[in-house]
Coordinates of C-alpha atoms in Angstrom, one line a residue:
M1 CA -15.6 13.1 3.3
S2 CA -12.4 11.8 4.8
A3 CA -12.3 8.7 7.0
P4 CA -12.8 9.4 10.7
T5 CA -9.6 9.4 12.6
T6 CA -8.9 7.7 16.0
P7 CA -6.5 8.5 18.8
T8 CA -4.2 6.0 17.3
T9 CA -4.0 8.1 14.1
A10 CA -2.5 11.1 15.8
F11 CA -0.3 8.9 17.9
A12 CA 1.1 7.1 14.9
L13 CA 2.0 10.3 13.1
A14 CA 3.5 11.7 16.3
L15 CA 5.6 8.6 16.8
L16 CA 7.0 8.7 13.3
S17 CA 8.1 12.3 13.8
L18 CA 10.4 11.3 16.7
E19 CA 14.1 10.9 16.0
G20 CA 15.1 7.3 15.4
V21 CA 11.5 5.9 15.2
G22 CA 10.8 4.0 12.1
R23 CA 8.2 1.4 11.0
V24 CA 9.4 -1.5 13.2
T25 CA 9.5 0.5 16.4
A26 CA 6.1 2.2 15.6
H27 CA 4.4 -1.1 14.8
R28 CA 5.7 -2.9 17.8
L29 CA 4.5 -0.1 20.1
L30 CA 1.1 0.3 18.3
E31 CA 0.4 -3.4 18.4
R32 CA 0.2 -3.3 22.2
F33 CA -0.2 0.4 23.0
P34 CA -2.6 2.3 20.7
T35 CA -2.2 5.7 22.3
A36 CA 0.3 7.7 24.3
E37 CA -1.9 7.3 27.3
A38 CA -1.6 3.6 27.1
V39 CA 2.2 3.8 27.0
R40 CA 2.2 6.1 30.0
A41 CA -0.2 3.9 32.0
A42 CA 1.8 0.7 31.5
P43 CA 4.8 -0.2 33.7
R44 CA 8.0 1.1 32.0
E45 CA 9.5 -2.4 32.0
Q46 CA 6.5 -3.8 30.1
V47 CA 6.8 -1.2 27.4
L48 CA 10.6 -1.7 27.1
L49 CA 10.0 -5.5 26.9
R50 CA 7.8 -4.8 23.9
L51 CA 10.6 -2.9 22.3
K52 CA 13.3 -5.5 23.2
G53 CA 16.1 -5.3 20.6
V54 CA 15.0 -2.0 19.1
A55 CA 17.7 0.7 19.0
H56 CA 17.1 3.7 21.3
A57 CA 14.1 2.0 23.0
D58 CA 14.7 3.9 26.3
R59 CA 14.9 7.2 24.5
T60 CA 11.7 6.6 22.5
V61 CA 9.7 5.6 25.6
A62 CA 11.0 8.6 27.5
A63 CA 10.0 10.9 24.7
V64 CA 6.4 9.5 24.6
C65 CA 6.1 9.9 28.4
A66 CA 7.6 13.4 28.5
P67 CA 5.1 16.3 28.9
S68 CA 6.6 17.8 25.7
F69 CA 5.1 14.9 23.7
E70 CA 1.7 16.6 24.0
E71 CA 3.0 19.3 21.7
T72 CA 4.0 16.6 19.2
L73 CA 0.5 15.1 19.4
D74 CA -1.0 18.6 18.9
E75 CA 1.1 19.1 15.8
A76 CA 0.0 15.7 14.5
R77 CA -3.7 16.6 15.1
R78 CA -3.2 19.9 13.1
R79 CA -1.7 17.9 10.2
L80 CA -4.6 15.6 10.3
D81 CA -7.1 18.5 10.3
A82 CA -5.3 20.0 7.3
L83 CA -5.4 16.6 5.4
R84 CA -9.1 16.2 6.2
E85 CA -9.8 19.6 4.7
R86 CA -8.2 18.3 1.5
Q87 CA -10.3 15.1 1.7
I88 CA -7.2 12.9 2.3
H89 CA -7.9 9.7 4.2
V90 CA -5.2 8.8 6.8
L91 CA -5.4 5.1 7.7
T92 CA -3.3 3.7 10.6
P93 CA -3.3 0.4 12.5
G94 CA -6.8 -0.4 13.9
A95 CA -8.6 1.7 11.3
P96 CA -11.7 -0.2 10.0
N97 CA -10.8 0.6 6.4
L98 CA -7.2 -0.5 6.6
P99 CA -6.8 -3.5 4.3
A100 CA -6.1 -6.7 6.2
G101 CA -3.8 -7.8 3.3
L102 CA -1.2 -5.4 4.5
D103 CA -0.8 -7.4 7.7
A104 CA 1.1 -10.1 5.7
L105 CA 4.0 -7.7 5.1
D106 CA 6.9 -7.7 7.5
R107 CA 6.9 -4.8 10.0
A108 CA 9.8 -3.2 8.1
D109 CA 7.7 -3.1 4.9
R110 CA 4.2 -2.5 6.3
P111 CA 3.1 1.1 6.2
V112 CA 2.3 2.6 9.6
V113 CA 0.3 5.2 7.7
L114 CA -1.6 4.8 4.4
Y115 CA -2.7 8.0 2.7
A116 CA -5.6 7.8 0.3
F117 CA -7.8 10.0 -1.9
G118 CA -11.1 8.8 -3.3
D119 CA -13.6 6.2 -2.3
L120 CA -12.4 3.9 0.4
K121 CA -14.9 1.3 -0.6
A122 CA -12.6 0.4 -3.5
L123 CA -10.2 -1.2 -1.0
G124 CA -12.9 -3.8 -0.2
W125 CA -13.4 -4.8 -3.8
P126 CA -12.1 -8.2 -4.8
S127 CA -9.1 -7.3 -7.0
L128 CA -6.2 -8.5 -9.0
A129 CA -2.9 -6.7 -8.4
V130 CA -1.1 -6.2 -11.7
L131 CA 2.6 -5.7 -11.3
A132 CA 4.1 -4.3 -14.5
A133 CA 6.7 -1.7 -15.2
A134 CA 7.1 0.4 -18.3
P135 CA 8.3 0.0 -20.9
L136 CA 6.7 -3.4 -21.8
A137 CA 7.0 -5.2 -25.1
A138 CA 3.9 -5.3 -27.3
E139 CA 2.9 -8.9 -26.5
P140 CA 2.9 -8.8 -22.7
F141 CA 1.3 -5.3 -22.9
E142 CA -1.6 -6.6 -24.9
R143 CA -1.9 -9.9 -22.9
A144 CA -2.0 -7.9 -19.6
Q145 CA -5.0 -6.0 -21.0
D146 CA -6.7 -9.2 -22.1
V147 CA -6.4 -10.5 -18.5
A148 CA -7.7 -7.2 -17.1
R149 CA -10.7 -7.4 -19.4
A150 CA -11.5 -10.9 -18.2
V151 CA -11.2 -9.8 -14.5
L152 CA -13.3 -6.7 -15.1
G153 CA -15.9 -8.7 -17.0
R154 CA -16.5 -10.7 -13.8
G155 CA -17.0 -7.5 -11.8
R156 CA -13.7 -7.8 -10.1
G157 CA -11.3 -4.9 -9.7
L158 CA -7.7 -4.0 -10.4
V159 CA -4.9 -2.8 -8.2
V160 CA -2.4 -1.0 -10.4
G161 CA 0.4 1.5 -10.3
A162 CA 0.2 5.2 -11.1
A163 CA 2.6 5.5 -14.0
H164 CA 2.4 5.8 -17.7
G165 CA 2.1 2.8 -19.9
V166 CA 0.3 -0.3 -18.7
D167 CA -0.8 1.3 -15.5
L168 CA -2.6 4.0 -17.3
A169 CA -4.0 1.6 -19.9
L170 CA -5.5 -0.6 -17.1
Q171 CA -6.9 2.4 -15.3
K172 CA -8.8 3.3 -18.5
L173 CA -10.1 -0.2 -18.9
S174 CA -11.4 0.0 -15.4
L175 CA -13.2 3.2 -16.1
G176 CA -14.7 1.8 -19.3
A177 CA -16.0 -1.3 -17.3
G178 CA -17.4 0.8 -14.5
V179 CA -15.4 -1.1 -11.9
P180 CA -13.5 0.9 -9.2
A181 CA -9.7 0.7 -9.4
V182 CA -7.0 1.3 -6.8
A183 CA -3.8 3.0 -8.0
V184 CA -0.8 2.8 -5.7
V185 CA 1.5 5.9 -6.1
G186 CA 5.2 5.4 -5.7
A187 CA 5.6 8.8 -3.9
G188 CA 3.5 11.0 -1.8
L189 CA 0.1 11.8 -3.2
A190 CA 1.1 15.4 -3.7
R191 CA 4.0 14.3 -5.8
L192 CA 1.9 12.4 -8.4
E193 CA 3.3 13.1 -11.8
R194 CA 1.5 16.1 -13.3
S195 CA 0.7 14.3 -16.6
M196 CA -1.0 11.5 -14.6
R197 CA -3.3 13.8 -12.7
P198 CA -6.1 14.0 -15.2
G199 CA -6.3 10.2 -15.2
A200 CA -6.2 10.1 -11.4
T201 CA -9.1 12.6 -11.3
A202 CA -11.2 10.5 -13.6
L203 CA -10.3 7.4 -11.6
T204 CA -11.4 8.9 -8.2
R205 CA -14.6 10.4 -9.7
A206 CA -15.6 7.0 -10.9
G207 CA -15.3 5.5 -7.4
G208 CA -11.7 4.5 -7.5
L209 CA -8.9 5.3 -5.0
L210 CA -5.4 6.7 -5.0
V211 CA -3.2 5.3 -2.2
S212 CA 0.3 5.9 -1.0
P213 CA 2.4 4.5 1.9
F214 CA 4.5 7.7 1.8
P215 CA 4.0 11.2 3.4
M216 CA 2.2 13.6 1.1
T217 CA 5.3 15.5 -0.2
H218 CA 7.7 12.5 -0.2
G219 CA 9.7 11.7 -3.3
P220 CA 9.6 10.5 -6.0
F221 CA 12.7 8.3 -5.4
E222 CA 13.5 5.3 -7.5
H223 CA 14.3 3.2 -4.4
D224 CA 10.7 3.5 -3.2
D225 CA 9.5 1.4 -6.1
R226 CA 10.1 -1.7 -4.0
E227 CA 7.8 -0.6 -1.3
R228 CA 5.2 0.5 -3.8
A229 CA 5.2 -2.9 -5.5
L230 CA 4.9 -4.7 -2.2
V231 CA 1.9 -2.6 -1.1
Q232 CA 0.3 -3.1 -4.5
A233 CA 0.7 -6.9 -4.2
A234 CA -0.6 -6.9 -0.6
L235 CA -3.8 -5.1 -1.6
G236 CA -4.7 -7.7 -4.2
R237 CA -6.4 -11.0 -3.5
A238 CA -4.4 -12.4 -6.4
V239 CA -1.3 -11.1 -8.3
L240 CA -0.4 -10.9 -12.0
A241 CA 3.3 -10.3 -12.7
V242 CA 3.8 -9.0 -16.2
A243 CA 7.3 -9.7 -17.6
P244 CA 9.1 -8.7 -14.5
P245 CA 12.9 -8.2 -14.9
P246 CA 14.9 -10.3 -12.5
G247 CA 15.5 -8.5 -9.3
S248 CA 13.1 -5.7 -10.1
P249 CA 10.5 -4.4 -7.6
E250 CA 7.8 -6.3 -9.4
D251 CA 9.8 -9.5 -9.4
R252 CA 10.5 -9.3 -5.7
A253 CA 6.9 -8.4 -4.9
A254 CA 5.6 -11.4 -6.9
A255 CA 8.1 -13.6 -5.0
W256 CA 6.8 -12.2 -1.7
A257 CA 3.2 -12.9 -2.8
T258 CA 3.9 -16.5 -3.5
S259 CA 5.6 -16.9 -0.1
T260 CA 2.3 -15.8 1.5
G261 CA 0.2 -18.3 -0.4
R262 CA -1.5 -15.7 -2.6
P263 CA -2.4 -16.9 -6.1
V264 CA 0.2 -15.6 -8.5
A265 CA 0.1 -15.7 -12.3
L266 CA 3.0 -15.0 -14.7
L267 CA 3.0 -13.2 -18.0
P268 CA 5.2 -14.6 -19.6
P269 CA 6.7 -17.3 -17.2
A270 CA 9.0 -16.3 -14.4
P271 CA 12.5 -15.1 -15.1
P272 CA 15.2 -17.9 -14.9
E273 CA 16.6 -16.3 -11.7
A274 CA 13.2 -15.8 -10.0
D275 CA 12.8 -17.1 -6.5
W276 CA 9.1 -17.9 -6.7
A277 CA 7.1 -20.7 -5.2
D278 CA 6.1 -23.5 -7.5
S279 CA 2.5 -22.5 -7.0
A280 CA 2.9 -19.6 -9.4
H281 CA 1.7 -20.5 -12.8
R282 CA 2.0 -19.3 -16.3
V283 CA -1.0 -17.6 -17.9
I284 CA -2.5 -19.6 -20.7
E285 CA -6.1 -18.3 -20.6
A286 CA -7.1 -14.9 -19.3
E287 CA -10.2 -16.4 -17.8
A288 CA -8.1 -18.7 -15.6
V289 CA -6.6 -15.6 -14.0
A290 CA -10.0 -14.0 -13.5
E291 CA -11.0 -17.2 -11.6
M292 CA -8.2 -16.6 -9.1
V293 CA -9.7 -13.4 -7.8
A294 CA -12.3 -14.8 -5.4

């Protein structure tokens, strides 16, 4: 069964369908006005003040207040009904299952809509976000699995990617340990690589969850890896960065995690050019990383 939707869910989808409305505009509106009715009931000056500095704010508010916006909302509701039939969860600001960790992301990076398939309870599991991109050398590949085993052995979960290599290996370790995993897809859920689908099916049947910050048929595009890595880091209570190349999405997501005060471990140590906080530490013992996942 898909997660129940709220009036904000349809409003968020409808907002994003308007020309010129992106994440920053949508978040700034939704933080104060959770529905179209709330926008219309407020003095126009108050709404525009909320959007101060946003391009085309007048046009956006006028579009929401126009009678034709009801058709846009109806279309959003139809899309939600279709997704519900496919058992796709659609999480928007204010939804009880939307992970609080995402709030630490800047508005420009924070998803307005999070799409998910599987058991939403996996989002509440204390988890380690493992940031690793294929291909990995043999040593960091094996050490990442050692850390994962230590985390899983304590009954903690993993937040991984949804690609071949270390992501798939860690998904299999989670299945073997009987601990739900969360896999973040770097494209829309419908664009998950075909060869990864059997593993994704096994993951969700075992209580895990696939999530994506992108619309269902979006991508895949290489430039979206940055956002995927940030969402992955935001969903973990702690982060393990595995041999991240300087400037890579994983490197930048790990740097972001240290800036928020999240515990971050490195395998091996940070690249020379890394802009990470001194609080990030090198992994010496796998158990030490497991202890970071409260």
